[in-house]
Coordinates of C-alpha atoms and ligand atoms in Angstrom, one line a residue:
M1 CA -110.3 23.5 -43.2
A2 CA -109.9 24.6 -46.3
K3 CA -110.4 28.5 -47.2
H4 CA -113.6 29.8 -48.7
G5 CA -112.3 30.0 -52.7
L6 CA -112.8 33.0 -54.7
L7 CA -116.3 33.0 -57.5
I8 CA -115.0 34.7 -59.8
V9 CA -117.1 35.8 -63.2
I10 CA -116.1 35.9 -66.6
S11 CA -118.6 38.3 -69.3
G12 CA -118.1 39.7 -73.3
P13 CA -119.7 40.0 -75.8
S14 CA -120.7 36.4 -78.0
G15 CA -116.9 36.3 -80.5
V16 CA -114.4 38.2 -77.8
G17 CA -112.5 34.9 -76.9
K18 CA -113.8 34.1 -73.4
G19 CA -113.8 30.7 -73.5
T20 CA -110.4 30.7 -74.7
V21 CA -108.9 33.0 -72.5
R22 CA -111.1 30.5 -69.4
E23 CA -109.3 27.7 -71.0
R24 CA -105.1 28.7 -70.9
L25 CA -105.6 30.3 -68.3
M26 CA -107.2 26.7 -66.8
D27 CA -103.8 25.6 -67.1
D28 CA -101.5 27.3 -64.0
K29 CA -102.6 24.8 -61.7
S30 CA -101.0 26.6 -59.3
L31 CA -104.5 28.9 -59.4
N32 CA -106.8 26.2 -58.0
L33 CA -109.4 26.4 -60.9
V34 CA -112.5 24.8 -61.6
Y35 CA -115.4 25.3 -63.7
S36 CA -118.8 25.6 -63.5
V37 CA -119.8 23.8 -66.6
S38 CA -123.4 25.6 -67.3
Y39 CA -127.2 24.0 -68.7
T40 CA -128.0 25.1 -71.3
T41 CA -131.2 24.7 -74.0
R42 CA -128.9 25.1 -77.3
E43 CA -127.7 22.5 -79.8
M44 CA -124.5 21.1 -79.2
R45 CA -121.7 22.4 -81.2
P46 CA -119.3 20.6 -83.3
G47 CA -116.4 19.3 -81.1
E48 CA -118.8 20.7 -77.6
V49 CA -119.1 17.2 -75.3
D50 CA -122.0 17.3 -72.9
G51 CA -120.6 17.9 -69.4
V52 CA -117.4 19.8 -70.2
D53 CA -118.5 22.2 -72.3
Y54 CA -122.1 22.0 -71.4
R55 CA -124.8 19.8 -69.9
F56 CA -127.9 19.9 -72.7
V57 CA -130.8 19.9 -71.4
D58 CA -134.3 19.9 -73.1
D59 CA -136.8 23.1 -72.5
A60 CA -138.4 20.8 -69.5
T61 CA -135.7 20.0 -67.9
F62 CA -133.6 23.3 -67.5
A63 CA -137.4 24.2 -66.6
S64 CA -138.0 21.2 -64.0
M65 CA -134.6 22.7 -62.8
V66 CA -135.5 26.2 -62.5
K67 CA -138.8 25.0 -60.3
S68 CA -136.8 23.0 -57.7
G69 CA -134.2 26.4 -57.5
G70 CA -131.1 24.0 -58.9
F71 CA -130.3 27.6 -60.6
L72 CA -127.7 30.3 -59.0
E73 CA -128.5 32.5 -62.1
H74 CA -130.4 31.6 -64.7
T75 CA -131.1 33.9 -68.1
N76 CA -132.8 33.2 -72.1
F77 CA -129.7 34.5 -74.2
V78 CA -131.2 35.0 -78.0
K79 CA -133.8 31.7 -78.1
H80 CA -132.4 29.9 -75.3
N81 CA -131.7 29.1 -71.4
Y82 CA -128.7 28.9 -69.7
G83 CA -128.3 27.9 -65.7
T84 CA -125.2 27.7 -63.5
P85 CA -126.2 25.1 -61.1
K86 CA -126.3 26.2 -57.7
K87 CA -125.2 22.7 -55.9
E88 CA -122.7 22.4 -57.5
V89 CA -120.3 26.0 -56.9
F90 CA -121.1 25.4 -53.7
E91 CA -119.5 22.9 -52.5
A92 CA -116.8 23.8 -54.6
L93 CA -116.3 27.6 -52.6
E94 CA -116.8 26.1 -49.6
Q95 CA -114.1 23.2 -50.4
G96 CA -112.0 26.1 -51.2
K97 CA -112.0 25.8 -55.4
N98 CA -111.6 29.3 -56.8
V99 CA -114.9 28.8 -59.8
I100 CA -114.6 30.5 -62.6
L101 CA -118.4 31.2 -63.9
E102 CA -118.3 32.3 -68.0
I103 CA -121.8 33.8 -68.2
E104 CA -123.4 36.9 -69.6
V105 CA -124.4 40.1 -68.0
N106 CA -128.1 39.3 -67.1
G107 CA -127.0 36.0 -65.6
A108 CA -124.1 38.7 -63.9
H109 CA -125.9 41.0 -62.3
E110 CA -127.9 38.3 -60.6
I111 CA -124.6 37.1 -58.8
M112 CA -123.4 40.6 -57.7
K113 CA -126.9 41.4 -56.4
K114 CA -126.0 38.2 -54.6
C115 CA -123.2 37.3 -53.4
S116 CA -121.0 39.1 -51.2
R117 CA -118.8 41.2 -52.2
E118 CA -116.1 39.3 -50.4
N119 CA -115.5 36.6 -52.1
L120 CA -116.4 37.3 -55.7
L121 CA -114.5 39.2 -58.9
T122 CA -116.4 40.1 -62.0
V123 CA -114.2 40.5 -64.7
F124 CA -115.2 42.3 -68.7
I125 CA -113.4 41.1 -71.5
L126 CA -113.4 43.8 -74.3
P127 CA -113.1 43.1 -78.1
P128 CA -110.6 45.2 -79.7
D129 CA -113.1 46.6 -81.5
R130 CA -115.8 46.0 -83.8
K131 CA -114.5 44.9 -86.8
T132 CA -112.5 41.9 -84.6
L133 CA -115.5 40.7 -82.9
E134 CA -117.6 40.8 -86.2
E135 CA -114.2 38.9 -88.0
R136 CA -113.9 36.0 -84.6
L137 CA -117.8 35.5 -84.0
A138 CA -118.0 34.6 -88.2
G139 CA -114.8 33.1 -87.7
R140 CA -115.3 30.4 -85.4
E141 CA -118.1 29.2 -87.9
T142 CA -120.1 28.0 -85.3
E143 CA -123.4 29.9 -85.9
D144 CA -125.6 30.7 -88.6
P145 CA -125.6 34.3 -90.4
A146 CA -128.9 34.6 -88.1
V147 CA -127.3 33.5 -85.3
I148 CA -124.5 35.3 -85.8
A149 CA -126.4 39.0 -86.6
A150 CA -128.7 38.4 -83.1
R151 CA -125.8 38.0 -81.3
L152 CA -124.8 41.6 -82.1
A153 CA -126.7 43.4 -82.2
K154 CA -126.3 42.0 -77.7
A155 CA -123.3 43.0 -78.2
K156 CA -124.2 46.5 -78.6
R157 CA -126.2 46.7 -74.7
E158 CA -123.4 43.7 -73.3
L159 CA -120.8 46.0 -74.2
A160 CA -122.0 49.3 -72.1
L161 CA -122.6 47.2 -69.2
A162 CA -119.2 46.5 -69.0
K163 CA -118.3 49.2 -66.4
D164 CA -120.7 47.7 -63.8
Y165 CA -117.4 44.9 -63.6
D166 CA -113.9 45.1 -61.4
Y167 CA -111.7 45.2 -64.1
E168 CA -112.2 45.6 -68.1
I169 CA -109.5 43.0 -70.1
V170 CA -109.3 43.7 -73.6
N171 CA -108.5 40.3 -75.6
D172 CA -105.9 42.0 -78.4
D173 CA -103.2 39.7 -78.1
L174 CA -104.2 36.5 -76.7
D175 CA -101.2 35.8 -74.5
T176 CA -101.3 39.4 -72.7
A177 CA -104.9 39.1 -72.2
V178 CA -105.5 35.5 -70.2
K179 CA -101.5 37.0 -68.7
T180 CA -103.6 40.4 -67.8
L181 CA -106.5 38.0 -66.0
R182 CA -104.1 35.7 -64.1
G183 CA -101.9 38.6 -62.4
I184 CA -106.1 39.7 -61.6
I185 CA -106.7 36.7 -60.3
A186 CA -103.4 36.1 -58.2
E187 CA -103.3 39.2 -56.4
R188 CA -106.7 38.8 -55.2
L189 CA -106.2 35.4 -54.1
A190 CA -103.3 37.0 -51.9
K191 CA -105.4 39.4 -50.5
L192 CA -108.0 36.2 -49.5
Q193 CA -105.4 34.6 -47.4
Ligands
ADP1 P1 -116.4 33.5 -76.5 O1 -116.3 31.8 -76.2 O2 -116.4 34.7 -75.7 O3 -117.7 33.9 -77.8 P2 -114.6 31.9 -78.1 O4 -113.2 32.2 -76.9 O5 -114.5 30.8 -78.4 O6 -115.3 33.4 -77.6 O7 -114.0 32.9 -79.5 C1 -114.1 33.1 -80.6 C2 -113.2 33.2 -81.8 O8 -112.0 33.5 -81.5 C3 -112.6 31.4 -81.7 O9 -112.4 31.5 -82.6 C4 -110.8 31.8 -81.1 O10 -110.1 30.7 -80.4 C5 -110.3 33.7 -82.1 N1 -109.4 34.2 -80.2 C6 -110.5 34.2 -79.0 N2 -108.9 34.9 -78.7 C7 -108.7 35.5 -79.4 C8 -107.8 36.5 -79.6 N3 -106.7 36.7 -78.8 N4 -107.2 37.1 -81.3 C9 -107.8 36.3 -82.1 N5 -108.4 35.6 -82.5 C10 -108.5 34.7 -81.2
5GP2 P1 -122.5 30.0 -75.9 O1 -123.5 29.5 -76.7 O2 -121.6 30.8 -76.7 O3 -121.8 29.2 -75.6 O4 -123.7 30.8 -75.0 C1 -123.6 32.5 -75.3 C2 -123.7 33.5 -74.3 O5 -124.2 32.3 -72.9 C3 -122.5 33.4 -73.4 O6 -122.1 35.0 -73.0 C4 -121.6 32.9 -72.4 O7 -121.4 33.5 -71.6 C5 -123.6 32.3 -71.7 N1 -123.3 31.7 -70.7 C6 -123.5 30.1 -70.5 N2 -123.2 29.8 -70.0 C7 -124.1 30.7 -69.2 C8 -124.7 30.9 -67.6 O8 -124.9 29.1 -66.7 N3 -125.2 31.8 -67.6 C9 -125.8 33.0 -67.9 N4 -126.6 34.0 -67.7 N5 -125.4 32.7 -68.8 C10 -124.2 31.5 -69.7

Protein backbone atom coordinates (compact mmCIF):
# COMPACT_ATOMS: atom_id res chain seq x y z
CA MET A 1 0.00 0.00 0.00
CA ALA A 2 1.24 3.52 -0.80
CA LYS A 3 2.45 5.45 2.20
CA HIS A 4 0.43 8.42 3.44
CA GLY A 5 1.44 11.67 1.73
CA LEU A 6 2.71 14.88 3.31
CA LEU A 7 0.38 17.85 3.69
CA ILE A 8 2.30 21.05 2.87
CA VAL A 9 0.82 24.38 3.92
CA ILE A 10 2.22 27.53 2.32
CA SER A 11 1.16 30.95 3.63
CA GLY A 12 2.39 34.50 3.22
CA PRO A 13 1.01 37.96 2.57
CA SER A 14 -0.79 38.71 -0.68
CA GLY A 15 1.73 39.46 -3.44
CA VAL A 16 4.73 37.88 -1.71
CA GLY A 17 5.03 35.30 -4.51
CA LYS A 18 3.37 32.16 -3.10
CA GLY A 19 1.76 31.20 -6.40
CA THR A 20 4.94 31.90 -8.36
CA VAL A 21 7.10 29.82 -6.00
CA ARG A 22 4.53 27.02 -5.89
CA GLU A 23 4.24 26.77 -9.68
CA ARG A 24 8.01 26.54 -10.03
CA LEU A 25 8.22 23.97 -7.25
CA MET A 26 5.65 21.78 -8.99
CA ASP A 27 7.93 21.45 -12.01
CA ASP A 28 9.98 19.02 -9.93
CA LYS A 29 8.05 15.81 -10.54
CA SER A 30 10.25 13.81 -8.15
CA LEU A 31 8.44 15.43 -5.21
CA ASN A 32 5.08 13.86 -6.22
CA LEU A 33 3.20 17.09 -5.49
CA VAL A 34 -0.42 17.93 -6.19
CA TYR A 35 -1.97 21.33 -5.69
CA SER A 36 -5.26 21.50 -3.84
CA VAL A 37 -7.53 23.77 -5.89
CA SER A 38 -9.57 25.83 -3.44
CA TYR A 39 -13.12 27.10 -3.77
CA THR A 40 -13.60 30.86 -3.74
CA THR A 41 -16.35 33.43 -4.13
CA ARG A 42 -14.00 36.12 -5.48
CA GLU A 43 -14.15 37.08 -9.13
CA MET A 44 -11.79 35.47 -11.61
CA ARG A 45 -8.66 37.44 -12.57
CA PRO A 46 -7.63 37.72 -16.20
CA GLY A 47 -5.65 34.62 -17.08
CA GLU A 48 -7.11 32.48 -14.30
CA VAL A 49 -8.82 29.23 -15.23
CA ASP A 50 -11.81 27.80 -13.37
CA GLY A 51 -10.87 24.41 -11.92
CA VAL A 52 -7.13 25.10 -12.24
CA ASP A 53 -6.48 28.22 -10.16
CA TYR A 54 -9.68 28.03 -8.12
CA ARG A 55 -13.19 26.64 -8.33
CA PHE A 56 -15.10 29.89 -8.69
CA VAL A 57 -18.51 29.61 -7.01
CA ASP A 58 -21.27 31.92 -5.83
CA ASP A 59 -22.07 32.66 -2.16
CA ALA A 60 -24.96 30.19 -2.04
CA THR A 61 -22.85 27.30 -3.36
CA PHE A 62 -20.07 28.13 -0.92
CA ALA A 63 -22.52 28.33 2.00
CA SER A 64 -24.05 24.98 1.14
CA MET A 65 -20.58 23.38 1.04
CA VAL A 66 -19.84 24.85 4.47
CA LYS A 67 -23.12 23.42 5.75
CA SER A 68 -22.48 19.96 4.38
CA GLY A 69 -18.96 19.84 5.89
CA GLY A 70 -17.23 19.86 2.51
CA PHE A 71 -14.29 22.01 3.66
CA LEU A 72 -11.22 20.98 5.60
CA GLU A 73 -10.97 24.66 6.50
CA HIS A 74 -12.50 27.84 5.16
CA THR A 75 -12.26 31.55 5.86
CA ASN A 76 -13.15 35.03 4.69
CA PHE A 77 -10.28 37.08 3.26
CA VAL A 78 -10.84 40.72 2.27
CA LYS A 79 -14.59 40.25 1.64
CA HIS A 80 -14.42 36.90 -0.16
CA ASN A 81 -14.70 33.31 0.98
CA TYR A 82 -12.04 30.68 0.37
CA GLY A 83 -12.10 26.99 1.30
CA THR A 84 -10.07 23.79 0.95
CA PRO A 85 -12.05 20.76 -0.30
CA LYS A 86 -11.81 18.03 2.34
CA LYS A 87 -12.53 14.86 0.37
CA GLU A 88 -10.05 15.53 -2.43
CA VAL A 89 -7.21 16.40 -0.07
CA PHE A 90 -7.73 13.27 2.03
CA GLU A 91 -8.01 11.05 -1.05
CA ALA A 92 -4.77 12.40 -2.53
CA LEU A 93 -2.94 11.95 0.79
CA GLU A 94 -4.24 8.40 1.10
CA GLN A 95 -2.89 7.70 -2.40
CA GLY A 96 0.55 8.78 -1.13
CA LYS A 97 0.58 12.12 -2.93
CA ASN A 98 2.06 15.19 -1.26
CA VAL A 99 -0.59 17.89 -1.23
CA ILE A 100 0.14 21.63 -1.31
CA LEU A 101 -2.33 24.04 0.27
CA GLU A 102 -1.67 27.69 -0.50
CA ILE A 103 -3.84 29.30 2.16
CA GLU A 104 -3.93 32.32 4.47
CA VAL A 105 -3.10 32.30 8.17
CA ASN A 106 -6.53 31.54 9.71
CA GLY A 107 -6.95 28.47 7.54
CA ALA A 108 -3.38 27.39 8.26
CA HIS A 109 -4.02 27.59 12.01
CA GLU A 110 -7.14 25.49 11.57
CA ILE A 111 -5.07 22.84 9.76
CA MET A 112 -2.38 22.97 12.47
CA LYS A 113 -5.10 22.21 15.06
CA LYS A 114 -6.79 19.47 13.03
CA CYS A 115 -3.94 17.55 11.40
CA SER A 116 -1.24 15.41 12.93
CA ARG A 117 2.13 17.21 12.92
CA GLU A 118 3.77 14.01 11.70
CA ASN A 119 2.29 14.41 8.21
CA LEU A 120 2.22 18.20 8.13
CA LEU A 121 4.81 20.73 6.95
CA THR A 122 4.08 24.44 7.30
CA VAL A 123 6.03 27.16 5.50
CA PHE A 124 5.60 30.93 5.61
CA ILE A 125 6.91 33.00 2.71
CA LEU A 126 8.22 36.43 3.65
CA PRO A 127 8.95 39.44 1.42
CA PRO A 128 12.48 40.90 1.52
CA ASP A 129 10.89 44.12 2.83
CA ARG A 130 7.57 45.98 2.90
CA LYS A 131 8.33 48.16 -0.12
CA THR A 132 9.03 45.12 -2.30
CA LEU A 133 5.75 43.56 -1.17
CA GLU A 134 3.85 46.71 -2.14
CA GLU A 135 5.59 46.83 -5.51
CA ARG A 136 4.86 43.18 -6.28
CA LEU A 137 1.21 43.45 -5.32
CA ALA A 138 0.70 46.63 -7.33
CA GLY A 139 2.87 45.39 -10.20
CA ARG A 140 0.68 42.31 -10.64
CA GLU A 141 -2.11 44.68 -11.73
CA THR A 142 -4.88 42.32 -10.67
CA GLU A 143 -6.52 44.34 -7.91
CA ASP A 144 -7.73 47.91 -7.72
CA PRO A 145 -6.05 50.36 -5.25
CA ALA A 146 -8.68 49.86 -2.50
CA VAL A 147 -8.24 46.08 -2.55
CA ILE A 148 -4.44 46.45 -2.63
CA ALA A 149 -4.65 48.71 0.44
CA ALA A 150 -6.88 46.21 2.27
CA ARG A 151 -4.51 43.34 1.45
CA LEU A 152 -1.46 45.33 2.61
CA ALA A 153 -3.22 46.24 5.84
CA LYS A 154 -3.81 42.54 6.42
CA ALA A 155 -0.16 41.72 5.67
CA LYS A 156 1.06 43.29 8.91
CA ARG A 157 -0.95 40.91 11.09
CA GLU A 158 -0.09 37.95 8.86
CA LEU A 159 3.65 38.64 9.08
CA ALA A 160 3.43 38.60 12.88
CA LEU A 161 2.21 34.98 12.67
CA ALA A 162 5.13 33.71 10.57
CA LYS A 163 6.79 32.30 13.70
CA ASP A 164 3.98 29.74 14.13
CA TYR A 165 5.16 27.91 11.01
CA ASP A 166 7.86 25.21 10.79
CA TYR A 167 9.91 27.29 8.35
CA GLU A 168 10.15 30.88 7.13
CA ILE A 169 11.55 31.54 3.66
CA VAL A 170 12.35 34.99 2.27
CA ASN A 171 11.31 35.24 -1.36
CA ASP A 172 13.96 37.68 -2.56
CA ASP A 173 15.66 35.85 -5.42
CA LEU A 174 13.05 33.46 -6.86
CA ASP A 175 15.47 30.66 -7.75
CA THR A 176 16.91 30.68 -4.23
CA ALA A 177 13.46 30.63 -2.60
CA VAL A 178 12.31 27.71 -4.77
CA LYS A 179 15.55 25.80 -4.11
CA THR A 180 15.22 26.34 -0.35
CA LEU A 181 11.62 25.15 -0.30
CA ARG A 182 12.45 22.15 -2.47
CA GLY A 183 15.26 21.24 -0.05
CA ILE A 184 12.99 21.51 3.00
CA ILE A 185 10.34 19.29 1.41
CA ALA A 186 12.85 16.69 0.16
CA GLU A 187 14.43 16.48 3.62
CA ARG A 188 11.05 15.99 5.26
CA LEU A 189 10.00 13.36 2.73
CA ALA A 190 13.21 11.45 3.33
CA LYS A 191 12.30 11.25 7.03
CA LEU A 192 8.81 9.94 6.21
CA GLN A 193 10.16 6.96 4.21
P1 LIG B 1 0.89 35.61 -4.20
O1 LIG B 1 0.50 34.28 -4.80
O2 LIG B 1 1.67 35.46 -2.92
O3 LIG B 1 -0.24 36.58 -4.03
P2 LIG B 1 2.20 36.03 -6.78
O4 LIG B 1 2.85 34.69 -6.98
O5 LIG B 1 0.99 36.34 -7.58
O6 LIG B 1 1.91 36.28 -5.22
O7 LIG B 1 3.34 37.13 -7.04
C1 LIG B 1 3.05 38.53 -7.01
C2 LIG B 1 3.89 39.23 -8.07
O8 LIG B 1 5.28 39.19 -7.68
C3 LIG B 1 3.82 38.56 -9.44
O9 LIG B 1 3.77 39.57 -10.44
C4 LIG B 1 5.11 37.74 -9.54
O10 LIG B 1 5.55 37.60 -10.87
C5 LIG B 1 6.07 38.59 -8.71
N1 LIG B 1 7.14 37.81 -8.02
C6 LIG B 1 6.99 36.66 -7.32
N2 LIG B 1 8.18 36.25 -6.81
C7 LIG B 1 9.09 37.18 -7.18
C8 LIG B 1 10.52 37.33 -6.96
N3 LIG B 1 11.22 36.45 -6.23
N4 LIG B 1 11.12 38.40 -7.48
C9 LIG B 1 10.42 39.32 -8.21
N5 LIG B 1 9.09 39.23 -8.47
C10 LIG B 1 8.43 38.18 -7.96
P1 LIG C 1 -6.08 35.45 -3.78
O1 LIG C 1 -7.40 36.16 -3.84
O2 LIG C 1 -4.91 36.40 -3.85
O3 LIG C 1 -5.97 34.32 -4.76
O4 LIG C 1 -6.01 34.75 -2.34
C1 LIG C 1 -6.17 35.54 -1.17
C2 LIG C 1 -5.63 34.75 0.03
O5 LIG C 1 -6.47 33.61 0.24
C3 LIG C 1 -4.20 34.20 -0.19
O6 LIG C 1 -3.50 34.36 1.03
C4 LIG C 1 -4.45 32.75 -0.48
O7 LIG C 1 -3.35 31.94 -0.11
C5 LIG C 1 -5.65 32.46 0.41
N1 LIG C 1 -6.39 31.26 0.07
C6 LIG C 1 -6.57 30.71 -1.16
N2 LIG C 1 -7.33 29.58 -1.06
C7 LIG C 1 -7.59 29.42 0.26
C8 LIG C 1 -8.31 28.43 1.01
O8 LIG C 1 -8.86 27.46 0.50
N3 LIG C 1 -8.39 28.61 2.35
C9 LIG C 1 -7.82 29.67 2.97
N4 LIG C 1 -7.93 29.74 4.29
N5 LIG C 1 -7.13 30.61 2.31
C10 LIG C 1 -7.03 30.49 0.97
